[in-house]
mmCIF file of C-alpha atoms and ligand atoms in Angstrom:
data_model
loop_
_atom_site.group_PDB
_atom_site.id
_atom_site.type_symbol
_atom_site.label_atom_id
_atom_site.label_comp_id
_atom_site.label_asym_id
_atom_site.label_seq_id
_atom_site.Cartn_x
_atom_site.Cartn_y
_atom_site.Cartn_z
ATOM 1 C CA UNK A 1 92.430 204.121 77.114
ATOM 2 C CA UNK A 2 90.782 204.612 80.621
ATOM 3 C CA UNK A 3 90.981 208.444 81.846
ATOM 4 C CA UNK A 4 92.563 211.681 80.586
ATOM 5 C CA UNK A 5 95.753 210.279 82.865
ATOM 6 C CA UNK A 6 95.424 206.425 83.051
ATOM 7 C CA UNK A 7 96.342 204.818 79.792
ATOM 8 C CA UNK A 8 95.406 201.093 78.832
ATOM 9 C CA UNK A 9 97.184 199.960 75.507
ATOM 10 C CA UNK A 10 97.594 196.863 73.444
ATOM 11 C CA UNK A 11 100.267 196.895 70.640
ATOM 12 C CA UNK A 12 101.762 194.103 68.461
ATOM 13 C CA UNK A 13 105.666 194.900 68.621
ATOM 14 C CA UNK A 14 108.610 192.909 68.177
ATOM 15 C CA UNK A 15 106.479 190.062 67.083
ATOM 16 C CA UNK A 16 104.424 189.611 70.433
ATOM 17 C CA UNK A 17 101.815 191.163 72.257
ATOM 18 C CA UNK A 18 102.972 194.069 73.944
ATOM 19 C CA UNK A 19 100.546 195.540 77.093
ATOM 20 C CA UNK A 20 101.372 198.761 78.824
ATOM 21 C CA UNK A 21 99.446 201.048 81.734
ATOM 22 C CA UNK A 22 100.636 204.191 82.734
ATOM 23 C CA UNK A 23 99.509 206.524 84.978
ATOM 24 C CA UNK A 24 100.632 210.006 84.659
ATOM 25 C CA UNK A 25 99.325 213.178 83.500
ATOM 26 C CA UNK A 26 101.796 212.813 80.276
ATOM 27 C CA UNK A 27 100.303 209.061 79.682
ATOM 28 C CA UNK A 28 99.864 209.785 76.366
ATOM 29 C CA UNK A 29 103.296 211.205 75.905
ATOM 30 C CA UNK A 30 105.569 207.866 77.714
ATOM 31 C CA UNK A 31 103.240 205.552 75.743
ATOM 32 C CA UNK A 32 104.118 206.999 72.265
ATOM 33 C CA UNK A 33 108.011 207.296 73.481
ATOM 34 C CA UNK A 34 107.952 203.792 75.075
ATOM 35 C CA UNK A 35 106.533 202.844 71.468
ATOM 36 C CA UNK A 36 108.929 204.467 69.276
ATOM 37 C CA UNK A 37 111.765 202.640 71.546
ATOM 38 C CA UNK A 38 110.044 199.762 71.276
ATOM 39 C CA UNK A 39 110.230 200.264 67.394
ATOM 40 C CA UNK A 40 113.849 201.063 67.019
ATOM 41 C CA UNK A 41 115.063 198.129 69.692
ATOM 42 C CA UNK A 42 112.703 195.595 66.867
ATOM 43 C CA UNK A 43 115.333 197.504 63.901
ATOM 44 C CA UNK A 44 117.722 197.165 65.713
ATOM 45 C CA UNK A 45 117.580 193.590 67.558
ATOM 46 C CA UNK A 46 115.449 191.622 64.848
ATOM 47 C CA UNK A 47 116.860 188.107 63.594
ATOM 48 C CA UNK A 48 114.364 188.881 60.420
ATOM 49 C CA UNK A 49 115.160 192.507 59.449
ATOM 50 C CA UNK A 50 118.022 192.601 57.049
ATOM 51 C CA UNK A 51 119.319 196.267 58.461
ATOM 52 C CA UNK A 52 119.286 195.375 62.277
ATOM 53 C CA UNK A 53 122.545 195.096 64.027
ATOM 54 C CA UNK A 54 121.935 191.144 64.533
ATOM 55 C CA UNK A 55 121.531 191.029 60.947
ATOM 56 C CA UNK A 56 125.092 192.807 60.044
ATOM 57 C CA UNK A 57 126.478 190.637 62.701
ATOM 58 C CA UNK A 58 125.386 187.121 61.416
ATOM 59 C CA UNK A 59 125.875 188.911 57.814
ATOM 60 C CA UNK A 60 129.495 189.122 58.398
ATOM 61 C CA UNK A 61 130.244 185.632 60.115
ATOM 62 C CA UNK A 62 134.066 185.218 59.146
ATOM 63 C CA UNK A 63 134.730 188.044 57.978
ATOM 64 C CA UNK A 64 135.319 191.442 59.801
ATOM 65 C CA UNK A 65 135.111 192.257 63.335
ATOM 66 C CA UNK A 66 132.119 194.139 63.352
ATOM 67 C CA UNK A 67 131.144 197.678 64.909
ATOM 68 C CA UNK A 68 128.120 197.924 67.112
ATOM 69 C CA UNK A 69 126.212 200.407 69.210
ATOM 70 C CA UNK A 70 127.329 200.694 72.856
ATOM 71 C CA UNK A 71 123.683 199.117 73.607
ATOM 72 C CA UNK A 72 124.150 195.994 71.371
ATOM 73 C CA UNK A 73 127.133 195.297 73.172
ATOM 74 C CA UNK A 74 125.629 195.441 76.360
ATOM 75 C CA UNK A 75 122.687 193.128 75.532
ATOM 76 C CA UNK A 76 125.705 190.670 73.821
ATOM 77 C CA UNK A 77 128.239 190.813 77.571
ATOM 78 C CA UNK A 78 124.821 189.838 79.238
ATOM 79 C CA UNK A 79 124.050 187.051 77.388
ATOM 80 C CA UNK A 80 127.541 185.730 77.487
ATOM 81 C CA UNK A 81 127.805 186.669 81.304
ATOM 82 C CA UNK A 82 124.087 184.128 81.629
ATOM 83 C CA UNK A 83 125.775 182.032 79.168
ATOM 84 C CA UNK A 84 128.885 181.730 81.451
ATOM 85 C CA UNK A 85 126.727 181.916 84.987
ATOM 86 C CA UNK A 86 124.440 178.859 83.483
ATOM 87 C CA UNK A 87 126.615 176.618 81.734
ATOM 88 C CA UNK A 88 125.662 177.308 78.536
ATOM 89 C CA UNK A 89 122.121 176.724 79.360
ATOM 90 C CA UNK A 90 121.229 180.019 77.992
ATOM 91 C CA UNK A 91 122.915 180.061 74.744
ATOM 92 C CA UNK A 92 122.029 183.071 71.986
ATOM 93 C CA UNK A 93 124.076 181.052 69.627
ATOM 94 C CA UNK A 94 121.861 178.369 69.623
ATOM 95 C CA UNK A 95 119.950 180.284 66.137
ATOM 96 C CA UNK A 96 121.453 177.197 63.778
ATOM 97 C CA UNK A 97 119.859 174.682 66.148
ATOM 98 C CA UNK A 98 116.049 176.827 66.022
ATOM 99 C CA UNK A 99 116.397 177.124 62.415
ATOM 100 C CA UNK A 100 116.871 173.370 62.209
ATOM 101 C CA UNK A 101 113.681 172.807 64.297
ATOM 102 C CA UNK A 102 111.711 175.492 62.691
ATOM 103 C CA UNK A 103 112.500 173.951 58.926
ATOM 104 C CA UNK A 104 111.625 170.348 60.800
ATOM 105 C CA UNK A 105 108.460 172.063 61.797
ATOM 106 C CA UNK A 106 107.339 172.806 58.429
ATOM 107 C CA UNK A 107 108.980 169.487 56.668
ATOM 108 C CA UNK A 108 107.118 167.732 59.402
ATOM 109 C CA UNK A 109 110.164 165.583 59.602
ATOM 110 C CA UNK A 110 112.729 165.275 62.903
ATOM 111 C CA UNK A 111 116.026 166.112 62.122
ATOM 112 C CA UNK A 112 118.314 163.106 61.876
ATOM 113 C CA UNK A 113 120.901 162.718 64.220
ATOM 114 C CA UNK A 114 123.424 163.395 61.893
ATOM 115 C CA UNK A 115 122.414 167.021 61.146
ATOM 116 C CA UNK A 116 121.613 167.766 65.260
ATOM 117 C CA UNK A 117 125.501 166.945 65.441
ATOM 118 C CA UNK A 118 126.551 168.977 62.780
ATOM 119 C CA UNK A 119 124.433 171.858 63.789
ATOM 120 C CA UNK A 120 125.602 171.972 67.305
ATOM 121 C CA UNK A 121 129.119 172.307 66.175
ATOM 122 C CA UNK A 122 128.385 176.029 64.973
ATOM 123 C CA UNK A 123 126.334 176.756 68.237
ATOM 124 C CA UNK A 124 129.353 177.289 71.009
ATOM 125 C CA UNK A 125 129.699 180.081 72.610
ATOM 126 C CA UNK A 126 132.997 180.479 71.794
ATOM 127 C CA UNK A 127 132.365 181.624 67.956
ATOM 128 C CA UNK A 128 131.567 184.782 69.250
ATOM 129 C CA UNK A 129 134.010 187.416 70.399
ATOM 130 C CA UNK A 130 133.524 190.286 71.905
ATOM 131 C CA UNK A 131 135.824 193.102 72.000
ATOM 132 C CA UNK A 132 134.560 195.934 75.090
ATOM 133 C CA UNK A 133 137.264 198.641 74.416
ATOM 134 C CA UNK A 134 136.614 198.753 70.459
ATOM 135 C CA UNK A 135 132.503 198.096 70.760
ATOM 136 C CA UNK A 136 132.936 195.029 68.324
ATOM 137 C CA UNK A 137 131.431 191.900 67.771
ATOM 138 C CA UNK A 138 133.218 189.102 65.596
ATOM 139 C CA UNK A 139 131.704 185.522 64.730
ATOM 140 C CA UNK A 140 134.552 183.468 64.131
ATOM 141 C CA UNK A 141 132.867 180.624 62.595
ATOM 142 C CA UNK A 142 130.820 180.350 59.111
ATOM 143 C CA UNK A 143 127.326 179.001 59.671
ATOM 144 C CA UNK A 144 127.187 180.822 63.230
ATOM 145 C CA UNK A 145 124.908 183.009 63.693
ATOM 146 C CA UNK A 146 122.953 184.392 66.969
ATOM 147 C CA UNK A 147 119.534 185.210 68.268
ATOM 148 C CA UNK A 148 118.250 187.414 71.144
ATOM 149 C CA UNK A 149 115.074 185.592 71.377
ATOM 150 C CA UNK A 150 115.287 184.529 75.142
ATOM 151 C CA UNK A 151 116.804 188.132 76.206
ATOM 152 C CA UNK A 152 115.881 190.611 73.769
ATOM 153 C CA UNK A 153 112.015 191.090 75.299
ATOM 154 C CA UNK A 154 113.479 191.815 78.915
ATOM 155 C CA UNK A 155 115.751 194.062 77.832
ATOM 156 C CA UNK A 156 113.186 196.131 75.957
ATOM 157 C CA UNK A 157 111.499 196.029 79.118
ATOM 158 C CA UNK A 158 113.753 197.221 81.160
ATOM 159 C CA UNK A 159 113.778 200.471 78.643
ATOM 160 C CA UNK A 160 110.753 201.043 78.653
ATOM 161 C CA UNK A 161 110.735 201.351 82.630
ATOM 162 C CA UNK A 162 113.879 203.497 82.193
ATOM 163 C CA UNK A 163 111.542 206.006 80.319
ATOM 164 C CA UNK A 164 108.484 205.549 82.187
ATOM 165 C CA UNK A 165 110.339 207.012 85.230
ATOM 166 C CA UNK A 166 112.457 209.247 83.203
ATOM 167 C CA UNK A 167 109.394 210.879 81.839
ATOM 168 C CA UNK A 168 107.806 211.151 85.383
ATOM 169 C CA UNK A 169 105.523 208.253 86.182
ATOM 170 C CA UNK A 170 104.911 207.664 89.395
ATOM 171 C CA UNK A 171 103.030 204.288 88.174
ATOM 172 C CA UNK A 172 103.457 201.893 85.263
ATOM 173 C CA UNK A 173 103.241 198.337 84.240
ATOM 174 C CA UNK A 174 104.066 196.419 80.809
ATOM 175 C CA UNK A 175 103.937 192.779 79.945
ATOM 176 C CA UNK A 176 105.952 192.439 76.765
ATOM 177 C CA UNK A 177 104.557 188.689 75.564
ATOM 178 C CA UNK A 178 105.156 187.633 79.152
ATOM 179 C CA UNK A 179 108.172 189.603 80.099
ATOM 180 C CA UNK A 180 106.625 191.872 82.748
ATOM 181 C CA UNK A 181 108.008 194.553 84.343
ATOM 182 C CA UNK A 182 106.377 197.307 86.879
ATOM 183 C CA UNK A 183 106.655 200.409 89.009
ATOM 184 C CA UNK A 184 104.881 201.598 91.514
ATOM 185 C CA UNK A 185 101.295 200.710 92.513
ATOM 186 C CA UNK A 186 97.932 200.956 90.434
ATOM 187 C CA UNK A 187 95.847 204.309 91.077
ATOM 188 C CA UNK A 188 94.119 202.785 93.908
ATOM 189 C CA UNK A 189 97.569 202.207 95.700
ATOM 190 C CA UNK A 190 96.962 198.419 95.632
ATOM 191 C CA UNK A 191 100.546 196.686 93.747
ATOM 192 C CA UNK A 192 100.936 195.689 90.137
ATOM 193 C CA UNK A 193 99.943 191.916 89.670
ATOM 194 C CA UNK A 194 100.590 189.437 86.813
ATOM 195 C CA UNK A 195 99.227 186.002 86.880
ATOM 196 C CA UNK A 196 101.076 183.189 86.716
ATOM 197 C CA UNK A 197 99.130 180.787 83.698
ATOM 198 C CA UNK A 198 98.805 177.401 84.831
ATOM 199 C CA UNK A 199 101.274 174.961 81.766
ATOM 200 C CA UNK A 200 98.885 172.418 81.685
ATOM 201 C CA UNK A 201 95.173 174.945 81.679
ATOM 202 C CA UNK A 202 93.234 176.893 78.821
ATOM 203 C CA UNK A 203 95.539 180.168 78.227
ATOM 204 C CA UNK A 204 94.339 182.923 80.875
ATOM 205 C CA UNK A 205 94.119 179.739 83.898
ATOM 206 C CA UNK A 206 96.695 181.340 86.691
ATOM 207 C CA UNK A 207 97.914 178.914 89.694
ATOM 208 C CA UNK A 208 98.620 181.972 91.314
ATOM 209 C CA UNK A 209 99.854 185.864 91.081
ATOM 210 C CA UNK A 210 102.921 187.881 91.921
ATOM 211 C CA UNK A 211 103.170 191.221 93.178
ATOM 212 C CA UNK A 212 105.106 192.998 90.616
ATOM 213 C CA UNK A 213 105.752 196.700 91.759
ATOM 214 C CA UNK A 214 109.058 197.700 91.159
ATOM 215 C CA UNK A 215 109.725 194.039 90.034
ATOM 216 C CA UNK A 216 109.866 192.069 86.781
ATOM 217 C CA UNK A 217 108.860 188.647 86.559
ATOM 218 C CA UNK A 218 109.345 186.551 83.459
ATOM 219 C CA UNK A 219 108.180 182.944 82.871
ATOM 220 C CA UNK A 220 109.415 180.390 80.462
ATOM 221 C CA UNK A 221 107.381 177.454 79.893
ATOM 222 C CA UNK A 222 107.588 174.300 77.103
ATOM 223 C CA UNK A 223 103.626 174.740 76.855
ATOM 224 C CA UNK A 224 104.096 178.231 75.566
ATOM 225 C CA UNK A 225 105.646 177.805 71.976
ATOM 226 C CA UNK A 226 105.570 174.536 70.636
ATOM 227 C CA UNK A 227 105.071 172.675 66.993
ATOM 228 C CA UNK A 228 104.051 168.977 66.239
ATOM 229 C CA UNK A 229 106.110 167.000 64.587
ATOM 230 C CA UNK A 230 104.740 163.643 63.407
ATOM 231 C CA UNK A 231 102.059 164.078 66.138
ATOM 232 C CA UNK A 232 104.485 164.489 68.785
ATOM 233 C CA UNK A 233 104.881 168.136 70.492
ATOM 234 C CA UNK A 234 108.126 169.687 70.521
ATOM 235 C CA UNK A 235 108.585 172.893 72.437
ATOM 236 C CA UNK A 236 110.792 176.250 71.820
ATOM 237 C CA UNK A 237 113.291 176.188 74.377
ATOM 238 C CA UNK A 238 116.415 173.918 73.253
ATOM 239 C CA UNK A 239 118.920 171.909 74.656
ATOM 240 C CA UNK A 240 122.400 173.136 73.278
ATOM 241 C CA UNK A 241 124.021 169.745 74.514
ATOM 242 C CA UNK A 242 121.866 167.285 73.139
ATOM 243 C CA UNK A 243 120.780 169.920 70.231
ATOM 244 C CA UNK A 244 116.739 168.982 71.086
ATOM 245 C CA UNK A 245 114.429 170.796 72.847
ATOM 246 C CA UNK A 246 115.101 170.457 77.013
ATOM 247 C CA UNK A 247 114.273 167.373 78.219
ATOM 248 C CA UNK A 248 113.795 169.479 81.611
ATOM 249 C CA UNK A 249 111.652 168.198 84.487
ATOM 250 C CA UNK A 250 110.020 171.751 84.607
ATOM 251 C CA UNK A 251 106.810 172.429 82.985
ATOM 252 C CA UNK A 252 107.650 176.012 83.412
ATOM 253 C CA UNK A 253 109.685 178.285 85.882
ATOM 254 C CA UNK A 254 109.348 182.237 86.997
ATOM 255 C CA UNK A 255 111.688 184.365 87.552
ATOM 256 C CA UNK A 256 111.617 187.603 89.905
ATOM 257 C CA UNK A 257 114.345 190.283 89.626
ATOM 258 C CA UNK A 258 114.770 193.983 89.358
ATOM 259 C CA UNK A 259 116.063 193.180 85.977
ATOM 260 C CA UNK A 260 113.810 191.943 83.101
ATOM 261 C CA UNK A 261 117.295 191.334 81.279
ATOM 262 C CA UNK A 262 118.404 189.158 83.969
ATOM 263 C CA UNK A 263 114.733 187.258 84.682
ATOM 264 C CA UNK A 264 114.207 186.700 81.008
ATOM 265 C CA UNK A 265 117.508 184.764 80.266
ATOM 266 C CA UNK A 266 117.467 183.468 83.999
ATOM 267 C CA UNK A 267 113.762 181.825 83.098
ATOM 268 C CA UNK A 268 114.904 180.609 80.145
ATOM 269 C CA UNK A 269 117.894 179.253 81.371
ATOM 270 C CA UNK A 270 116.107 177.418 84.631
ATOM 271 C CA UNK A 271 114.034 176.123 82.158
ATOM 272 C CA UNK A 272 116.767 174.210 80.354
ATOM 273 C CA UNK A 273 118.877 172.912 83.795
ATOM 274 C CA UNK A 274 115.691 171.759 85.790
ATOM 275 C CA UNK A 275 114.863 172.194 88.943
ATOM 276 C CA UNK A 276 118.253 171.161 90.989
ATOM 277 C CA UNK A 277 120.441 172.850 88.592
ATOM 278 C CA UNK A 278 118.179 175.277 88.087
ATOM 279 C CA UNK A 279 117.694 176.276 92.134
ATOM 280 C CA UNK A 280 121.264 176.878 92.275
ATOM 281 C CA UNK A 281 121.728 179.059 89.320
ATOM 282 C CA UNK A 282 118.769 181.286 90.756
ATOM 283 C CA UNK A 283 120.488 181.703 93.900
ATOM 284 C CA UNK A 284 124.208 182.161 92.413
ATOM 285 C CA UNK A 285 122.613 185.122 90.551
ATOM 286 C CA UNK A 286 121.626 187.295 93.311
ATOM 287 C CA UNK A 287 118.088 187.744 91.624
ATOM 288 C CA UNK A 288 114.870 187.687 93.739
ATOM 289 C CA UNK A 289 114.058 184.044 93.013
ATOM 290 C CA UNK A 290 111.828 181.726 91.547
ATOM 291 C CA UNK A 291 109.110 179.465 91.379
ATOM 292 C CA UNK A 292 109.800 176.180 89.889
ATOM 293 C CA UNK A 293 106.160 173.893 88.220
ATOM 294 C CA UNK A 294 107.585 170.642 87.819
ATOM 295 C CA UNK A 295 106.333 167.720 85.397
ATOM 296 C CA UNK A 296 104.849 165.786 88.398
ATOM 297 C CA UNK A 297 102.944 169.135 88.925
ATOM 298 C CA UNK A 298 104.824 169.915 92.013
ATOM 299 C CA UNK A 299 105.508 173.652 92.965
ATOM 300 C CA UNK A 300 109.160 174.904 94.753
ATOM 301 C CA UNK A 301 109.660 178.318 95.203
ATOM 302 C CA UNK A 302 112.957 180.245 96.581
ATOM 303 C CA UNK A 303 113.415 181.432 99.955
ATOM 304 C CA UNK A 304 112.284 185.339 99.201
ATOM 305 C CA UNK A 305 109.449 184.635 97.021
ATOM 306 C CA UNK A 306 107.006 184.485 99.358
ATOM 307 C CA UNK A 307 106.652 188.100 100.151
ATOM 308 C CA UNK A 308 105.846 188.260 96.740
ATOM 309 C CA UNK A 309 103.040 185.370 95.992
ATOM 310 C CA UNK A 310 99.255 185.443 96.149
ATOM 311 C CA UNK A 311 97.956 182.030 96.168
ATOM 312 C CA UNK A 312 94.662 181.630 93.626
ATOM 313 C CA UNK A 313 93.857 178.292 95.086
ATOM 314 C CA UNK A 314 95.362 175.931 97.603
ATOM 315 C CA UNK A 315 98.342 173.597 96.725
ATOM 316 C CA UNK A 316 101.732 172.289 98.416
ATOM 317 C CA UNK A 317 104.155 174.762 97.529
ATOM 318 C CA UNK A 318 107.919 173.572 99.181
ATOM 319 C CA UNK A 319 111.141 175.953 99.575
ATOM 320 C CA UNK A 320 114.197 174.991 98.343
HETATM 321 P P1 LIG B 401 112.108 182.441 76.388
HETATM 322 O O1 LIG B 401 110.706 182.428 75.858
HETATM 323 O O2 LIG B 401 112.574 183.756 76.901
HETATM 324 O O3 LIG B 401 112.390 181.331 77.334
HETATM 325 O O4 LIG B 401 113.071 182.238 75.127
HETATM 326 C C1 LIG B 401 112.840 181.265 74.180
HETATM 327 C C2 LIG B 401 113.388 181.760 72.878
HETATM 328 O O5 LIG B 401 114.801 181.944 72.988
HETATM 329 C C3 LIG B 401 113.192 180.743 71.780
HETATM 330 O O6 LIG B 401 112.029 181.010 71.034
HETATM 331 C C4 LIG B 401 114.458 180.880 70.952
HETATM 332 O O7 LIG B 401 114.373 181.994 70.067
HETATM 333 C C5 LIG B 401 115.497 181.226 71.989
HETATM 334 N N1 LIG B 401 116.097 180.057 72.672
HETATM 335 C C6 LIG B 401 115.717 178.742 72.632
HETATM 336 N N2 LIG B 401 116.485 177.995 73.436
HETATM 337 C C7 LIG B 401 117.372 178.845 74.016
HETATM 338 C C8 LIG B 401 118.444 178.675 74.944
HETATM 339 N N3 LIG B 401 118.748 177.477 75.467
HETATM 340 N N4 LIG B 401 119.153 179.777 75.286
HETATM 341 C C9 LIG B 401 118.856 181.002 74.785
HETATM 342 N N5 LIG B 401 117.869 181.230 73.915
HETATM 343 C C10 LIG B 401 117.130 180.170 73.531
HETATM 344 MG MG1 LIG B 402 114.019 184.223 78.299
#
């Protein structure tokens, strides 16, 4: 906590490290409602908690069409709209395939071939309907099962901005494990800032900074998450046409948008298509853009990210 109406906060929530500054004379206030929201979007969005709406959906795979809140359904037409926009490079049904790498992770064993196959056959995007008019969900095949991992964080993000200004802040920032979202400018009037973490540096090592007032900018990078397997690393973010982590030639990519929803499946997406694909699905989306590390440690950025970039050091950084 820094003054009576500048609050500085660190909170473990929906299994990541959750960072939020508000200033406002009712700091106190937004933080504990941004909290609680935090807390019921975690009950309610959770692969791991049994009574969370992901839970009765992946409970009832085959059976019943099943009844969800008007937000859940949102957050599910999203994904299938990024699912749709990316070619099924952003895929939330991809939850057989994790659990297949997690289980690997622990057997220290690759999954054969064989069982990859087999796996990928419950992960189409087609096993899950959604009706709009009735607010129901229905996954069609047993085995199926989905996960909001590479949406879920942006979304909560985007609430938590939602009540920030609802409640009256003129000023606010939160980085939800890398999801960050902002409005406003700091006390000083200078803008909100997040650094960009260099994928191949000691955690905390930016290549450079964006200005993120009124902006959210989410990155997705192999170095973030990954387990060894057999000595060889094997990151989070998974291919759901080869069923094996991206073989992308991205070492990570950042997305800028007014949406956190958007940027977070967006990043994760890019991630997965590379940077040609990737370029094009950034500027089919209408977002703000992106900034592209490649694995030859080359940097491309869109054509409005400029505006946005503060350079830490010097490096060839090309448009595209
Ligand atoms: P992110 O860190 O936002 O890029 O999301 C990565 C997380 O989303 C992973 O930890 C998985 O839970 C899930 N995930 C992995 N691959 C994909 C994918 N291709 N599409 C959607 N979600 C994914
Ligand atoms: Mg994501």
């Amino acid at each position: 906590m820094m003054s009576a109406n500048a609050y500085e906060t660190q909170d473990f929530i929906m299994n990541t490290n959750v960072e939020q500054r508000i200033i406002s004379d009712y700091a106190s206030e937004i933080y504990s409602a941004a909290v609680k929201e935090l807390h019921r979007l975690e009950n309610a969005m959770s692969f791991y908690r049994e009574a969370s709406e992901v839970s009765l959906l992946n409970r009832n795979v085959g059976g019943e069409p099943v009844k969800l809140s008007k937000e859940m359904m949102f957050v599910l037409e999203q994904a299938k709209h990024y699912s749709r926009l990316s070619e099924n490079a952003f895929n939330i049904m991809l939850s057989p395939l994790i659990q297949l790498w997690r289980k690997a992770g622990e057997d220290n064993k690759v999954p054969s071939n064989d069982d990859v196959e087999r796996t990928l056959t419950l992960c189409s995007d087609d096993n899950l309907l959604l009706d709009i008019d009735k607010d129901t969900a229905y996954l069609t095949k047993k085995g199926s099962m989905i996960d909001l991992g590479g949406i879920g964080k942006g979304y909560a993000a985007d609430i938590c901005c939602d009540i920030y200004k609802a409640m009256g802040a003129a000023s606010a920032f939160i980085n939800l494990g890398g999801n960050v979202k902002a409005i406003g400018n700091r006390a000083d009037g200078s803008p909100w800032t997040i650094g960009i973490q260099h994928p191949d540096r000691p955690r905390g090592n930016c290549y450079c900074a964006i200005m993120c007032s009124d902006v959210s900018v989410v990155t997705s990078g192999g170095y973030e998450r990954y387990q060894e397997i057999d000595g060889v690393k094997y990151h989070h973010i998974l291919d759901g046409v080869t069923g094996y982590p991206s073989a992308t030639d991205l070492k990570s990519v950042t997305v800028i948008s007014h949406s956190s929803t958007q940027a977070d499946a967006l990043s994760t997406a890019a991630f997965v298509m590379g940077l040609v694909k990737g370029t094009d699905l950034i500027y089919e989306s209408g977002c703000v853009g992106a900034i592209f590390f490649t694995a030859s440690n080359e940097i491309y950025m869109t054509k409005r990210i400029r505006q946005y970039l503060k350079l830490l050091e010097r490096f060839a950084c090309y448009e595209v």
